[in-house]
PDB file of C-alpha atoms in Angstrom:
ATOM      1  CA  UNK J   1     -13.058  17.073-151.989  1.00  0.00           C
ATOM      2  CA  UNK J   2     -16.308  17.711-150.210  1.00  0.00           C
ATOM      3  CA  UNK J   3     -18.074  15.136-152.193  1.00  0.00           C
ATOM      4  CA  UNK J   4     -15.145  12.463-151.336  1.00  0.00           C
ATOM      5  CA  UNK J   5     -15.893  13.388-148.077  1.00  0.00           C
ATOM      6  CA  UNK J   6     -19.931  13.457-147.761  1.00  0.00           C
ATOM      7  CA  UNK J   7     -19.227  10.083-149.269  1.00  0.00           C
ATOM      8  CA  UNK J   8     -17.497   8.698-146.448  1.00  0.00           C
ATOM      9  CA  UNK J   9     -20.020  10.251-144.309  1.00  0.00           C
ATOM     10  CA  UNK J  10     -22.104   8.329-145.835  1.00  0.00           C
ATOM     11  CA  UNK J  11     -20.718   4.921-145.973  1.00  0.00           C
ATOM     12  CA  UNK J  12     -19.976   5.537-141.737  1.00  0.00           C
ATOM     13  CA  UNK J  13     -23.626   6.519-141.228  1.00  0.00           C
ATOM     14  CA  UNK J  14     -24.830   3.232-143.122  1.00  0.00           C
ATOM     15  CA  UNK J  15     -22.078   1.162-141.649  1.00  0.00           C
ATOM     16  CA  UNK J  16     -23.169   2.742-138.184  1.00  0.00           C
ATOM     17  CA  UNK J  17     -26.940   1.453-138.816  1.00  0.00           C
ATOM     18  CA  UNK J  18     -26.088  -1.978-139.839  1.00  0.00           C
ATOM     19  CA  UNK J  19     -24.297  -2.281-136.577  1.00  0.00           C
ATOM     20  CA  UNK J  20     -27.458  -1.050-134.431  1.00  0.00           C
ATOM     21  CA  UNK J  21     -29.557  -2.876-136.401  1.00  0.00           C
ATOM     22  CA  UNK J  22     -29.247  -6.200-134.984  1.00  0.00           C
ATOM     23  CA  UNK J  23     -30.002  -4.782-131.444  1.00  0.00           C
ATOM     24  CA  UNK J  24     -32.456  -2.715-132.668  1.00  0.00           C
ATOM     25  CA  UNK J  25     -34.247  -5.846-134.091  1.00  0.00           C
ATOM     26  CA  UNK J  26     -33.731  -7.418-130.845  1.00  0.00           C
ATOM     27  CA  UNK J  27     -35.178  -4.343-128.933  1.00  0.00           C
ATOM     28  CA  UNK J  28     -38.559  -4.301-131.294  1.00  0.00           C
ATOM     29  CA  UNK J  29     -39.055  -8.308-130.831  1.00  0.00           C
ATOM     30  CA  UNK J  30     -38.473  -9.230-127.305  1.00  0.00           C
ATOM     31  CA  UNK J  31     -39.424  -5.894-125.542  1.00  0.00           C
ATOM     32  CA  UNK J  32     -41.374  -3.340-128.016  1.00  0.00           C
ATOM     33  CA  UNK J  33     -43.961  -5.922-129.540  1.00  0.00           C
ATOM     34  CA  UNK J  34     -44.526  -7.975-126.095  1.00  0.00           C
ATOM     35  CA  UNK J  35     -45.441  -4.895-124.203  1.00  0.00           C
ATOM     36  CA  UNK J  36     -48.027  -3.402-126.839  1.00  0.00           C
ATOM     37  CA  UNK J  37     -49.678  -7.143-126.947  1.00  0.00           C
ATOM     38  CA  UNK J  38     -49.171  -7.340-123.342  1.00  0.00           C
ATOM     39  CA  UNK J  39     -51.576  -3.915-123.092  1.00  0.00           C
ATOM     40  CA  UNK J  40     -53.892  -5.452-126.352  1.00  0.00           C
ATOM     41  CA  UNK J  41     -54.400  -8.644-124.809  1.00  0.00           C
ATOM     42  CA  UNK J  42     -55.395  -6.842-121.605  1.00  0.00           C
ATOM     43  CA  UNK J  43     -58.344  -5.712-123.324  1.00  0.00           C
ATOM     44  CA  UNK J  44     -59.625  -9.014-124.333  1.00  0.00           C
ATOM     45  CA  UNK J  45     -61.433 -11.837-122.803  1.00  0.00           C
ATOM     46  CA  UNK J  46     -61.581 -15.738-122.925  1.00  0.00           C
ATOM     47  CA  UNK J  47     -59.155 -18.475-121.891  1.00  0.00           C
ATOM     48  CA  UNK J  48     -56.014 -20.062-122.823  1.00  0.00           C
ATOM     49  CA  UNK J  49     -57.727 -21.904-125.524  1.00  0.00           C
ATOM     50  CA  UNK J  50     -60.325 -19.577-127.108  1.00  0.00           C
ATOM     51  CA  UNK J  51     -59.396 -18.754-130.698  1.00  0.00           C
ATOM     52  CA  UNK J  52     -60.967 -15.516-131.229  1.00  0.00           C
ATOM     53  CA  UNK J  53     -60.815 -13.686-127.486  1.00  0.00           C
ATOM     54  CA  UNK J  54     -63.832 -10.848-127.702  1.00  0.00           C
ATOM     55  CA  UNK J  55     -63.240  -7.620-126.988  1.00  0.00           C
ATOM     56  CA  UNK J  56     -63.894  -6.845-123.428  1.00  0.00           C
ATOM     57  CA  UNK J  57     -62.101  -3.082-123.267  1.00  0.00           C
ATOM     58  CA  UNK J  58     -61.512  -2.129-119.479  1.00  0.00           C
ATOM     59  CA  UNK J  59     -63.384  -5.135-117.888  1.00  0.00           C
ATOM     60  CA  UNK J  60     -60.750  -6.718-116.301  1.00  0.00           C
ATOM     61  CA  UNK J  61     -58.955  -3.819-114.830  1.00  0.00           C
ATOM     62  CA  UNK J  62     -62.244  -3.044-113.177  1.00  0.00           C
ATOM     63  CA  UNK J  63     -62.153  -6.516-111.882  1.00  0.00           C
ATOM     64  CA  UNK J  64     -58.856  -5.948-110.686  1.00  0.00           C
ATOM     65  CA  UNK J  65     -59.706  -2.487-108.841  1.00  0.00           C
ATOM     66  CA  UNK J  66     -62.895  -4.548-107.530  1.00  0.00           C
ATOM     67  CA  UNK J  67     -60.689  -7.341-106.177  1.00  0.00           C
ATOM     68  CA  UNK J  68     -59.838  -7.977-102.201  1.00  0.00           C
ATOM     69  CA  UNK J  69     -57.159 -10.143-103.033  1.00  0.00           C
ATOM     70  CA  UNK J  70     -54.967  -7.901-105.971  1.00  0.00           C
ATOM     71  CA  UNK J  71     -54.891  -5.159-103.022  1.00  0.00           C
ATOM     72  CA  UNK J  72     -53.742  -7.735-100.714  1.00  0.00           C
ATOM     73  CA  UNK J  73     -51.155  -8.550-103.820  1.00  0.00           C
ATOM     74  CA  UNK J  74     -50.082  -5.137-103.856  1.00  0.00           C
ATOM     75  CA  UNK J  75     -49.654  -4.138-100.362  1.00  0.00           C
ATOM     76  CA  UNK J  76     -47.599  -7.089 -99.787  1.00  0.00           C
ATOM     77  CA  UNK J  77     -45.571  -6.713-103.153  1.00  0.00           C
ATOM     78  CA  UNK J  78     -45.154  -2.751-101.924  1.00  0.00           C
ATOM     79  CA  UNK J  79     -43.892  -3.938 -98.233  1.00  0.00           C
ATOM     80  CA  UNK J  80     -41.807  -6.740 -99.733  1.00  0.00           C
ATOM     81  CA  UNK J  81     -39.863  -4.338-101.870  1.00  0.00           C
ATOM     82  CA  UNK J  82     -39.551  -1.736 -99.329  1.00  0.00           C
ATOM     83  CA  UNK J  83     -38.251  -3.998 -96.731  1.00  0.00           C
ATOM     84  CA  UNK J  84     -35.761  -5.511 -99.499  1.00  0.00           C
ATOM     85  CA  UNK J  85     -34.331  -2.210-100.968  1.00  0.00           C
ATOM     86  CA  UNK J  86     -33.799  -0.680 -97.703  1.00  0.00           C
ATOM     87  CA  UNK J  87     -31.894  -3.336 -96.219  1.00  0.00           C
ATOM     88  CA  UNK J  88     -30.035  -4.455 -99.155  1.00  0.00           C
ATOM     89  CA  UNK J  89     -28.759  -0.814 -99.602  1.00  0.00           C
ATOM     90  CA  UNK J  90     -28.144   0.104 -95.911  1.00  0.00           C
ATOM     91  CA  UNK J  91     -26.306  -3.494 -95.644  1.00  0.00           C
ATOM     92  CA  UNK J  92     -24.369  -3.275 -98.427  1.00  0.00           C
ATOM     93  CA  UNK J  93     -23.456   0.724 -97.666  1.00  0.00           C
ATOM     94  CA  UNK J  94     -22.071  -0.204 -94.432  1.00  0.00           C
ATOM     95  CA  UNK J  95     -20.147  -3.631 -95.502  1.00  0.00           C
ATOM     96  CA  UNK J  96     -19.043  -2.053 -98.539  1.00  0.00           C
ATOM     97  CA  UNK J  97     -17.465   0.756 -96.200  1.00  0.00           C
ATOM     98  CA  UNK J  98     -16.356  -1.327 -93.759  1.00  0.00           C
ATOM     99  CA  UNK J  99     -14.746  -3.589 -96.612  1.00  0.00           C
ATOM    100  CA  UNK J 100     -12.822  -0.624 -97.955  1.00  0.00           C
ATOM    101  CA  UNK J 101     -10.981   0.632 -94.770  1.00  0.00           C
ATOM    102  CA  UNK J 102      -9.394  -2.928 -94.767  1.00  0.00           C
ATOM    103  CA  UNK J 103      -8.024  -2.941 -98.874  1.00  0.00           C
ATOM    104  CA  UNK J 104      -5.239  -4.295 -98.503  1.00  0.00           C
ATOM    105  CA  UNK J 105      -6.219  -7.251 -95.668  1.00  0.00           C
ATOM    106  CA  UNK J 106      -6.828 -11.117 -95.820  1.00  0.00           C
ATOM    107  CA  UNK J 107      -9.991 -10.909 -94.257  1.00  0.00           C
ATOM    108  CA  UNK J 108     -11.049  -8.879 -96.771  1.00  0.00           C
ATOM    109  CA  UNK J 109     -10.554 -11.123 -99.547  1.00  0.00           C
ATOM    110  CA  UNK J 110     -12.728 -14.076 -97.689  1.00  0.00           C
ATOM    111  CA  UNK J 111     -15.266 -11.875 -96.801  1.00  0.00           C
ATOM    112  CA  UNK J 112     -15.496 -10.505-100.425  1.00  0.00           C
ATOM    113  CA  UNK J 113     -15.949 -13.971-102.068  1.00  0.00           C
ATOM    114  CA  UNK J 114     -18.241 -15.671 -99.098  1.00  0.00           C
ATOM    115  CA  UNK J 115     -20.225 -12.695 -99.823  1.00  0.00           C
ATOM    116  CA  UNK J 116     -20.928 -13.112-103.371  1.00  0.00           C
ATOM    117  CA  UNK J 117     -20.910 -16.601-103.512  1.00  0.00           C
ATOM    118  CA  UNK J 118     -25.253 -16.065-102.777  1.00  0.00           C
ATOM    119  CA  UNK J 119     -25.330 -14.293-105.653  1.00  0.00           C
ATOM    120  CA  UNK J 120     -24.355 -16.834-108.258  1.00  0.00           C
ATOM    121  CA  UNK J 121     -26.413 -19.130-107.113  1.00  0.00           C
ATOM    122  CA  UNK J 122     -29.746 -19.779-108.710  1.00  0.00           C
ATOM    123  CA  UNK J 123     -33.089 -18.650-106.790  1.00  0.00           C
ATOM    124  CA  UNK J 124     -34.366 -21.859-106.896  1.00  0.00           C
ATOM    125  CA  UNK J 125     -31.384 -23.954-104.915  1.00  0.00           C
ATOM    126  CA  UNK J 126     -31.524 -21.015-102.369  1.00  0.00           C
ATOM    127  CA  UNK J 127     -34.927 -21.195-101.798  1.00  0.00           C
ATOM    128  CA  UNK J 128     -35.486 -24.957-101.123  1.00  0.00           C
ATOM    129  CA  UNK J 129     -32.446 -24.578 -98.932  1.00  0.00           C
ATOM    130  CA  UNK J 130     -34.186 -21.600 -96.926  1.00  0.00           C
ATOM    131  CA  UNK J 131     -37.503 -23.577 -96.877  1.00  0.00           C
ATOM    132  CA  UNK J 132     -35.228 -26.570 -94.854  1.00  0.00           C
ATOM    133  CA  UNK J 133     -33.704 -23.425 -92.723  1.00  0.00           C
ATOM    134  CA  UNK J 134     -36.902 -22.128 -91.575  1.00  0.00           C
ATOM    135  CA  UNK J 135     -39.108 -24.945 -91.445  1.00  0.00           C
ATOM    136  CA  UNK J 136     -41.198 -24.373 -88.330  1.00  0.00           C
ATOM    137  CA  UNK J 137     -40.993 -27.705 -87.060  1.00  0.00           C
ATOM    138  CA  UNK J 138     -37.474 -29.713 -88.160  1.00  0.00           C
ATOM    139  CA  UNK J 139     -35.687 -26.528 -89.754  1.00  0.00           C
ATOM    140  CA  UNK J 140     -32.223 -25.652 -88.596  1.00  0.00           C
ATOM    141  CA  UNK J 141     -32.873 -22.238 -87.169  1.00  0.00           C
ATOM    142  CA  UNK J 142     -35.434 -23.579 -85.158  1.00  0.00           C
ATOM    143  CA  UNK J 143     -33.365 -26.166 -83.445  1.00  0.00           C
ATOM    144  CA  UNK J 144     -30.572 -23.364 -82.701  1.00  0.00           C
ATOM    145  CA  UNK J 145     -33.127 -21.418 -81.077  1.00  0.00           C
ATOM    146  CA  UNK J 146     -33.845 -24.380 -79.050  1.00  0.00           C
ATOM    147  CA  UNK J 147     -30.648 -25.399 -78.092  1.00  0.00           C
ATOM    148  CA  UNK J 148     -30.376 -21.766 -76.610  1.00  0.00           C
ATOM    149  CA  UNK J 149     -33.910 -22.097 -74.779  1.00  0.00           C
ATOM    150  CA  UNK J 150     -35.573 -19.345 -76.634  1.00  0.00           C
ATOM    151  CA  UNK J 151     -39.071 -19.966 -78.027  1.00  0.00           C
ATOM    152  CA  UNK J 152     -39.682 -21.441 -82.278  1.00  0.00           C
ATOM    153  CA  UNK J 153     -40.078 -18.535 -84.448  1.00  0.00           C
ATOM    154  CA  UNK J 154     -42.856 -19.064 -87.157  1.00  0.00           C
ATOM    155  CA  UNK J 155     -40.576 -17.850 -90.092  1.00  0.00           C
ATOM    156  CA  UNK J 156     -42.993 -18.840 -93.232  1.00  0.00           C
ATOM    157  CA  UNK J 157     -45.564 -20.494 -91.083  1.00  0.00           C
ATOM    158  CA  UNK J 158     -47.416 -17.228 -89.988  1.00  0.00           C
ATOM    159  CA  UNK J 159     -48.819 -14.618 -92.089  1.00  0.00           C
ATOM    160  CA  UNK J 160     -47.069 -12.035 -89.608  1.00  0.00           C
ATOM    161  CA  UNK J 161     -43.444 -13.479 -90.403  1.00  0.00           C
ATOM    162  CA  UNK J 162     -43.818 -15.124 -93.838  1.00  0.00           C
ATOM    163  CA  UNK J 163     -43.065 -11.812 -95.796  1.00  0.00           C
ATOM    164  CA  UNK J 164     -40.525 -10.415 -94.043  1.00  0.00           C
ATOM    165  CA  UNK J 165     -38.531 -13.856 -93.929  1.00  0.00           C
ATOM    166  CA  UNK J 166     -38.896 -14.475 -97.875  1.00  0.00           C
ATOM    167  CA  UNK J 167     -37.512 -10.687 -97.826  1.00  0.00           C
ATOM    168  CA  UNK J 168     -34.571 -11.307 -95.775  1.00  0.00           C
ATOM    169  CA  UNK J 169     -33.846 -14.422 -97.924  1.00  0.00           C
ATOM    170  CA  UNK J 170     -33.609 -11.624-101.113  1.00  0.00           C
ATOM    171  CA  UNK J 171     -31.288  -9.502 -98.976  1.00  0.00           C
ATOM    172  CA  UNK J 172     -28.840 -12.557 -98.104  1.00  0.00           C
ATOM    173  CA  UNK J 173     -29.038 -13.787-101.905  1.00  0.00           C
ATOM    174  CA  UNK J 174     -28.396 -10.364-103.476  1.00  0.00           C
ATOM    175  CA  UNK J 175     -26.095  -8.445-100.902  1.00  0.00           C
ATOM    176  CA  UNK J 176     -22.964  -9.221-102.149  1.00  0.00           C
ATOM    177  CA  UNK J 177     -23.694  -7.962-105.750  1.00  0.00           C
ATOM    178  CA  UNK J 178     -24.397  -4.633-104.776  1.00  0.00           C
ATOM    179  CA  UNK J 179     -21.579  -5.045-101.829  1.00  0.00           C
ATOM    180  CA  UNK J 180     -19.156  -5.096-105.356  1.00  0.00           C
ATOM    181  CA  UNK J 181     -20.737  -2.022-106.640  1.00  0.00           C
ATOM    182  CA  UNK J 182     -20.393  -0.179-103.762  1.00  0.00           C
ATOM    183  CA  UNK J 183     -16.878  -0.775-103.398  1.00  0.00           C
ATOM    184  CA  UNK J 184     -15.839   0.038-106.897  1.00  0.00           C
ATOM    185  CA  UNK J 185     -17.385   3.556-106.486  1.00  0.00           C
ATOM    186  CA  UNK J 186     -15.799   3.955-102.898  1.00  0.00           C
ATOM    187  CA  UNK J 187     -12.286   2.617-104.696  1.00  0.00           C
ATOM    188  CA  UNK J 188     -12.787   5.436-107.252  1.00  0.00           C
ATOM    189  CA  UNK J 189     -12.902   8.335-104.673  1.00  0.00           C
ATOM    190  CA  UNK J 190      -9.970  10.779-105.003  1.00  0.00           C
ATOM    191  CA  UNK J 191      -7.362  10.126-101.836  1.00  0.00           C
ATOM    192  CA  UNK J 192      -6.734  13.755-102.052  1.00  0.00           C
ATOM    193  CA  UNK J 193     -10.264  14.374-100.531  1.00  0.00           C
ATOM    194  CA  UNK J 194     -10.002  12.216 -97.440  1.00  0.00           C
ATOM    195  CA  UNK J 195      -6.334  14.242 -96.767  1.00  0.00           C
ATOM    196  CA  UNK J 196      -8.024  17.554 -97.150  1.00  0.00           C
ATOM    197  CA  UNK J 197     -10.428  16.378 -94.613  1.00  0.00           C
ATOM    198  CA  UNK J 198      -7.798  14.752 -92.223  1.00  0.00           C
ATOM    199  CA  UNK J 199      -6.034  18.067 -92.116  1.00  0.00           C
ATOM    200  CA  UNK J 200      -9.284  19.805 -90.817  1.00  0.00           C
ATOM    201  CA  UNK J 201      -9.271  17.273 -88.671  1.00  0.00           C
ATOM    202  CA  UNK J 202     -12.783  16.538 -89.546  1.00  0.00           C
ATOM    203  CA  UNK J 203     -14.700  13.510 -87.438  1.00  0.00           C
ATOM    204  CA  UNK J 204     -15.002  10.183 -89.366  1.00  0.00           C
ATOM    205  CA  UNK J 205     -18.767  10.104 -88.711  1.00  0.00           C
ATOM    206  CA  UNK J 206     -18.867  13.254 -90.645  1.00  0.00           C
ATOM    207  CA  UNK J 207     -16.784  12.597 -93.463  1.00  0.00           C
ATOM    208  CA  UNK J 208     -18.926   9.522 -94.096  1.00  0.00           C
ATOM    209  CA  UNK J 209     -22.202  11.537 -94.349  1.00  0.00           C
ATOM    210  CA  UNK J 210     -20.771  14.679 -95.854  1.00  0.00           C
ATOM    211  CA  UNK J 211     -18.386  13.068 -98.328  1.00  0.00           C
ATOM    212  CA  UNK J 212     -18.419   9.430 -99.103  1.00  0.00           C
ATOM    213  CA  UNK J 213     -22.326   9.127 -99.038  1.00  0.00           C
ATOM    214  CA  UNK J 214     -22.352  12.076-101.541  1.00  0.00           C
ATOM    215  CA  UNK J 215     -19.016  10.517-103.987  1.00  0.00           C
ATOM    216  CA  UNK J 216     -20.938   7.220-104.283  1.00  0.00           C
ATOM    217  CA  UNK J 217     -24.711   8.744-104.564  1.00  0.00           C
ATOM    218  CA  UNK J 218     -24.637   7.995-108.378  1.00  0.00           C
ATOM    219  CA  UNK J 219     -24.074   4.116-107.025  1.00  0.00           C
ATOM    220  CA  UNK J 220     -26.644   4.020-104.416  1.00  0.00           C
ATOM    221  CA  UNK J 221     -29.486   5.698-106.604  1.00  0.00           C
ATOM    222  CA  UNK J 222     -28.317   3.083-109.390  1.00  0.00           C
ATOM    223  CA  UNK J 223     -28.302   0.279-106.866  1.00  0.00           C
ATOM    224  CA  UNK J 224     -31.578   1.465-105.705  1.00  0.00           C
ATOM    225  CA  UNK J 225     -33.634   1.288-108.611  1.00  0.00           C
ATOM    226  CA  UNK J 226     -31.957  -2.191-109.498  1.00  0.00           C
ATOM    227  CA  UNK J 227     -32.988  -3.127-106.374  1.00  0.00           C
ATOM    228  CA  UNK J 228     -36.646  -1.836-106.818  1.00  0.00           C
ATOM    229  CA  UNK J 229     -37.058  -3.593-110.097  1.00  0.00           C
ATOM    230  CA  UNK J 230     -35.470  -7.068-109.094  1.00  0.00           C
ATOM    231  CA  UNK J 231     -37.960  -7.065-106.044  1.00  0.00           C
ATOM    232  CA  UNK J 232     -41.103  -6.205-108.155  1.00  0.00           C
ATOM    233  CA  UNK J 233     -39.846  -9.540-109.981  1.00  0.00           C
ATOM    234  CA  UNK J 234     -39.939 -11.441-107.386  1.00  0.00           C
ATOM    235  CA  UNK J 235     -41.424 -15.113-108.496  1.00  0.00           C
ATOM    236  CA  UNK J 236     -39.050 -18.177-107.631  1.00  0.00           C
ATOM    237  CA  UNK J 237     -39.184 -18.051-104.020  1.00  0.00           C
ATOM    238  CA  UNK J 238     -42.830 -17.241-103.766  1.00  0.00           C
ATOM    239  CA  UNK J 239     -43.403 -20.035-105.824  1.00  0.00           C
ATOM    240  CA  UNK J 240     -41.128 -22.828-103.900  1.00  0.00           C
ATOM    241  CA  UNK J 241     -41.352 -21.562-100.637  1.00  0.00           C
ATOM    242  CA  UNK J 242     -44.822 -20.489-100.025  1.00  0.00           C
ATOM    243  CA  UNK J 243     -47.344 -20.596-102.972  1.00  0.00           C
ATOM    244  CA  UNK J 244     -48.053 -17.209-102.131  1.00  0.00           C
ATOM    245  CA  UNK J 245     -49.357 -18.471 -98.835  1.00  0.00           C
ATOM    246  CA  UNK J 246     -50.537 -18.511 -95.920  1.00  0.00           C
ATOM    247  CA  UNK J 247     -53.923 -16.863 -96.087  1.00  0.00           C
ATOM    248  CA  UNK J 248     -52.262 -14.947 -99.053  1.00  0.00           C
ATOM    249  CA  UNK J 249     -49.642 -13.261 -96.906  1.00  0.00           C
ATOM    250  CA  UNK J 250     -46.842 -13.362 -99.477  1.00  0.00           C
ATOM    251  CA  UNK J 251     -48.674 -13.535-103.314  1.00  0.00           C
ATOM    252  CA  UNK J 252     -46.534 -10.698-105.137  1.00  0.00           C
ATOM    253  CA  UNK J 253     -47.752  -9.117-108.407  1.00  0.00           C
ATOM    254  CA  UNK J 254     -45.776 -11.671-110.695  1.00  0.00           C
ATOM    255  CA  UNK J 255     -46.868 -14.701-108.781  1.00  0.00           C
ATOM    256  CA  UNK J 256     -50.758 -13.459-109.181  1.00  0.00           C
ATOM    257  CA  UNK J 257     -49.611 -13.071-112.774  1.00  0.00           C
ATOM    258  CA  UNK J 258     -48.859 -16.262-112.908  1.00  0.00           C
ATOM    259  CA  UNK J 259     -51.734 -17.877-110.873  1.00  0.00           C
ATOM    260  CA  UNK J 260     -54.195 -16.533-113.443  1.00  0.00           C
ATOM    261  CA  UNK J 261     -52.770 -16.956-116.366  1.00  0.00           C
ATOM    262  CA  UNK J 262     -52.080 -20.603-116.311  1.00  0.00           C
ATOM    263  CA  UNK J 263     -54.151 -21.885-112.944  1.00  0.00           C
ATOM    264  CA  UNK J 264     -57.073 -19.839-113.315  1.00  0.00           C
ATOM    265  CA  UNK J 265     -57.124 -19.836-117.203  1.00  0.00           C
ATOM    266  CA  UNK J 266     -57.741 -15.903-117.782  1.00  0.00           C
ATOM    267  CA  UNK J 267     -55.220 -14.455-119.723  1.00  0.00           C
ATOM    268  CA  UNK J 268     -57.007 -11.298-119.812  1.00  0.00           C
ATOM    269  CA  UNK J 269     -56.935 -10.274-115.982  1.00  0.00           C
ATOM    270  CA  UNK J 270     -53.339 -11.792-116.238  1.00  0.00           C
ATOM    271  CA  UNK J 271     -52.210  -9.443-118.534  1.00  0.00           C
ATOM    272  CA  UNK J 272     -54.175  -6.422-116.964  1.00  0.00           C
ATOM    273  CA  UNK J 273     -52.034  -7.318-113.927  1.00  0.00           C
ATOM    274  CA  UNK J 274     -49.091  -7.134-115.642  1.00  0.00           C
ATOM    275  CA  UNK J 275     -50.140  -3.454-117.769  1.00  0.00           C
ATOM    276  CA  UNK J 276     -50.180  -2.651-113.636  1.00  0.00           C
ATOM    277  CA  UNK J 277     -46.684  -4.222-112.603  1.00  0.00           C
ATOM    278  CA  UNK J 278     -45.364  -1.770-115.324  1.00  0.00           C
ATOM    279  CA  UNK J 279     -47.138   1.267-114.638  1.00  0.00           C
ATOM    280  CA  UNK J 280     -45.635   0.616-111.156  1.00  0.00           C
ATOM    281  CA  UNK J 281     -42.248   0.025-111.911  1.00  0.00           C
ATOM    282  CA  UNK J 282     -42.384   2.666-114.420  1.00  0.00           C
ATOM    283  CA  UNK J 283     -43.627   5.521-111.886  1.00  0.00           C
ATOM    284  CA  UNK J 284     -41.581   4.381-108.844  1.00  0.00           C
ATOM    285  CA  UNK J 285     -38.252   4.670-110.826  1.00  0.00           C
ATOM    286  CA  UNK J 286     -38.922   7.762-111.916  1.00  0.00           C
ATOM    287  CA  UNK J 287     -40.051   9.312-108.576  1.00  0.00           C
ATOM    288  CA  UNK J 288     -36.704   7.873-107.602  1.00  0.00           C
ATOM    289  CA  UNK J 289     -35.016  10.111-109.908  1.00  0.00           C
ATOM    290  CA  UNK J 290     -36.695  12.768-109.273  1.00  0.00           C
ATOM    291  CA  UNK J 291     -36.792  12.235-105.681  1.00  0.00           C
ATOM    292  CA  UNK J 292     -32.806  12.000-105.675  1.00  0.00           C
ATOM    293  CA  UNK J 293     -32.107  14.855-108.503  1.00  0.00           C
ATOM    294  CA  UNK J 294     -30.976  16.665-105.735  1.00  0.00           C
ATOM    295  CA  UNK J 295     -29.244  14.596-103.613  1.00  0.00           C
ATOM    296  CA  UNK J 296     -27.577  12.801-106.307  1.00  0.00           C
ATOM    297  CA  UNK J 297     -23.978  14.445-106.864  1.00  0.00           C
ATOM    298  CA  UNK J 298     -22.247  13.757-110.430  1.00  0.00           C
ATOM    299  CA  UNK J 299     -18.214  14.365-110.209  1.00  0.00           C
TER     300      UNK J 299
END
């Protein structure tokens, strides 16, 4: 009987590997093996087209710590994602609450899809319709402002603006997705602990702070870090709507990647960059755990 039985074990266990295996193949091709030739090719020299790269070791990470322009890249990849995460959370926090107090409503059905709607579209249609938007000179905000007799606001045309408007055009774009989130997690919040409240008669202000902030905190660290990571992506718009320009106001860590990999021809320095943009991503999510361990509350 126990042998019928170990044998069964057995024939679970292997069916139970040759059902990982395919994603476990997956795993080790597209994301095991590119990051540990992303760090080996770091440590080499050459171009695009040299066959045997020498071996350079830390060379181009000092040229990176050396560089004016990869701090510039940072800082403004740092701000960038800071400016996006807060107000893409906050936004979508307050919407998503506001959203749920009206369930049952019209309005909120049309708000719901008009609000997602920027998220299915690609990056590169919303861009080159932002870069007609904001266009200093002929672009439709501009005009508004006119018609209302204020003064032209720079938008992309001024280091001082350019970042923070390529920002706000990743808040309007990705809002609605994490609007959706949001919601689900409010929807899931036991009615019986809004009564209990309502029978204290406890203010709304603080039964948003000291209960519905603290139901959904699972959501909003989740939200958060998907947030963090999508920004630290960041590529598309850079690309079509500024070139990382001007005067290098809005170059992000992937675009730089890009620029010297296939403009400048140094694969190296590219790849250092990127053994960075990891390191990065890798630390701030996990200060955000830790950082939120505990303020996060698990039902």
């Amino acid at each position: 009987m126990m042998g019928k039985m170990r044998k069964g074990e057995g024939k679970d266990a292997l069916m139970g590997y040759l059902l990982a295996a395919p994603a476990v193949i997956l795993l080790l091709l597209f994301t095991v093996y590119p990051l540990i030739y992303l760090v080996y090719r770091s440590l080499l020299g050459g171009n695009l087209i040299t066959k045997e790269p020498p071996f350079v070791g830390f060379q181009n990470y000092r040229i990176l710590i050396e560089s004016s322009d990869f701090h510039q890249v940072l800082k403004n990849t740092a701000i960038y994602t800071l400016i996006t995460v807060v107000f893409t959370i906050t936004l979508a926090v307050v919407i998503a609450a506001w959203l749920n107090g009206k369930k049952h409503s019209r309005l909120n059905e049309v708000v719901q899809t008009f609000i997602f709607t920027p998220h299915i579209i690609s990056m590169v249609s919303v861009s080159t319709l932002f870069l007609w938007l904001m266009d200093s000179r002929s672009g439709f905000f501009n005009a508004v402002l006119s018609m209302l007799g204020l003064e032209p606001y720079t938008f992309l045309a001024s280091p001082d603006t350019a970042l923070f408007s390529m920002a706000m055009v990743m808040v309007w774009k990705g809002l609605g997705y994490y609007v959706l989130l949001i919601m689900a997690a409010l929807q899931n919040i036991p009615a019986s602990v809004y009564e209990a409240a309502e029978m204290d008669d406890t203010p709304g202000i603080r039964i948003f702070f000291k209960i519905t902030l603290p139901m959904i905190s699972p959501t909003i660290l989740f939200t958060s870090v998907v947030a963090t990571i999508a920004s630290f992506k960041v590529f598309d718009s850079v690309s079509i709507m500024t070139g990382g320009g001007p005067l290098n106001s809005t170059n992000t860590l992937v675009y730089y990647i890009y620029d010297y990999a296939y403009r400048y021809g140094k694969p190296g320095q590219a790849c250092a960059a990127g053994v960075v943009l990891l390191i990065f991503v890798c630390v701030i999510t996990y200060v955000q755990f830790k950082v939120s361990r505990k303020r996060v509350h698990y039902q």
